[in-house]
């Protein structure tokens, strides 16, 4: 269930914030790292669909307080005979379209 995954991630993010504040830490920035796209490459998802799904998902993270997302592009050798070019292209386009995303 896609919703349960992002809701779990947001819950963990909020729990971490609560813990840090309760233990005297000052939170200056709220960033996350995103490594994803393997299944989308296997399914030969289009760049447009990947980006639309990505932006819809990340709207929830940004609403929860995440400031920036560092995207680690999907590699070429994760699963043999799978072309990740469209997913990689989508990641590069996302980074070029908004300063909320950073290529890592």
XYZ file of C-alpha atoms in Angstrom:
104
model
C 0.000 0.000 0.000
C 1.644 3.213 -1.209
C -0.115 5.364 1.379
C 1.061 3.260 4.283
C 4.689 3.565 3.138
C 4.755 7.347 3.006
C 2.647 7.618 6.156
C 5.146 5.352 7.937
C 8.029 7.498 6.686
C 6.318 10.683 7.875
C 5.579 9.111 11.269
C 9.251 8.149 11.625
C 10.339 11.633 10.596
C 8.033 13.219 13.170
C 9.138 10.758 15.868
C 12.776 11.609 15.162
C 12.021 15.334 15.465
C 10.209 14.788 18.750
C 13.103 12.751 20.122
C 15.727 15.277 19.065
C 13.869 18.257 20.508
C 13.139 16.394 23.744
C 16.845 15.648 24.088
C 18.028 19.215 23.601
C 18.918 19.197 19.918
C 18.235 22.130 17.630
C 16.946 21.112 14.216
C 18.196 23.557 11.616
C 17.208 21.747 8.431
C 14.983 18.832 7.482
C 16.290 16.934 4.471
C 15.726 13.430 3.230
C 17.516 11.067 0.859
C 15.537 9.226 -1.801
C 16.781 6.063 -3.486
C 14.071 4.594 -5.664
C 13.090 3.687 -9.185
C 14.101 0.054 -9.568
C 10.563 -1.306 -9.871
C 9.553 1.629 -12.045
C 12.396 0.747 -14.425
C 11.409 -2.913 -14.432
C 7.831 -1.902 -15.253
C 9.126 0.416 -18.005
C 7.275 3.365 -16.505
C 7.323 6.500 -18.641
C 9.216 9.585 -17.534
C 5.953 11.527 -17.325
C 4.216 8.957 -15.123
C 7.248 8.566 -12.858
C 7.486 12.339 -12.376
C 3.762 12.757 -11.718
C 3.816 9.961 -9.122
C 7.012 11.340 -7.593
C 5.646 14.879 -7.237
C 2.375 13.579 -5.778
C 4.274 11.525 -3.192
C 6.685 14.280 -2.269
C 3.941 16.824 -1.739
C 3.145 14.805 1.415
C 6.744 14.923 2.624
C 7.013 18.657 2.013
C 3.680 19.207 3.765
C 5.135 17.309 6.751
C 8.089 19.697 6.948
C 10.802 18.203 4.753
C 12.716 21.080 3.153
C 14.741 19.318 0.474
C 15.118 15.881 -1.020
C 18.455 14.486 -2.161
C 17.806 12.083 -5.024
C 20.208 9.195 -5.601
C 19.572 8.143 -9.211
C 18.870 4.515 -9.972
C 21.980 2.736 -11.221
C 22.399 0.811 -14.440
C 23.465 -2.524 -12.965
C 20.849 -3.238 -10.308
C 19.077 -5.874 -12.361
C 20.567 -7.116 -15.607
C 18.672 -6.464 -18.821
C 16.624 -3.605 -17.343
C 16.940 -0.184 -18.937
C 16.724 2.541 -16.294
C 17.281 5.374 -18.777
C 13.738 6.789 -18.500
C 13.821 6.752 -14.684
C 17.271 8.347 -14.632
C 16.060 10.988 -17.089
C 13.067 11.689 -14.857
C 15.345 12.117 -11.807
C 17.532 14.597 -13.701
C 14.469 16.528 -14.897
C 13.027 16.682 -11.367
C 16.287 18.116 -10.038
C 16.442 20.697 -12.840
C 12.810 21.785 -12.333
C 12.905 22.622 -8.632
C 15.468 23.681 -6.053
C 13.694 21.451 -3.525
C 15.562 18.515 -5.068
C 19.308 17.880 -5.114
C 21.131 15.224 -7.114
C 23.224 13.142 -4.742
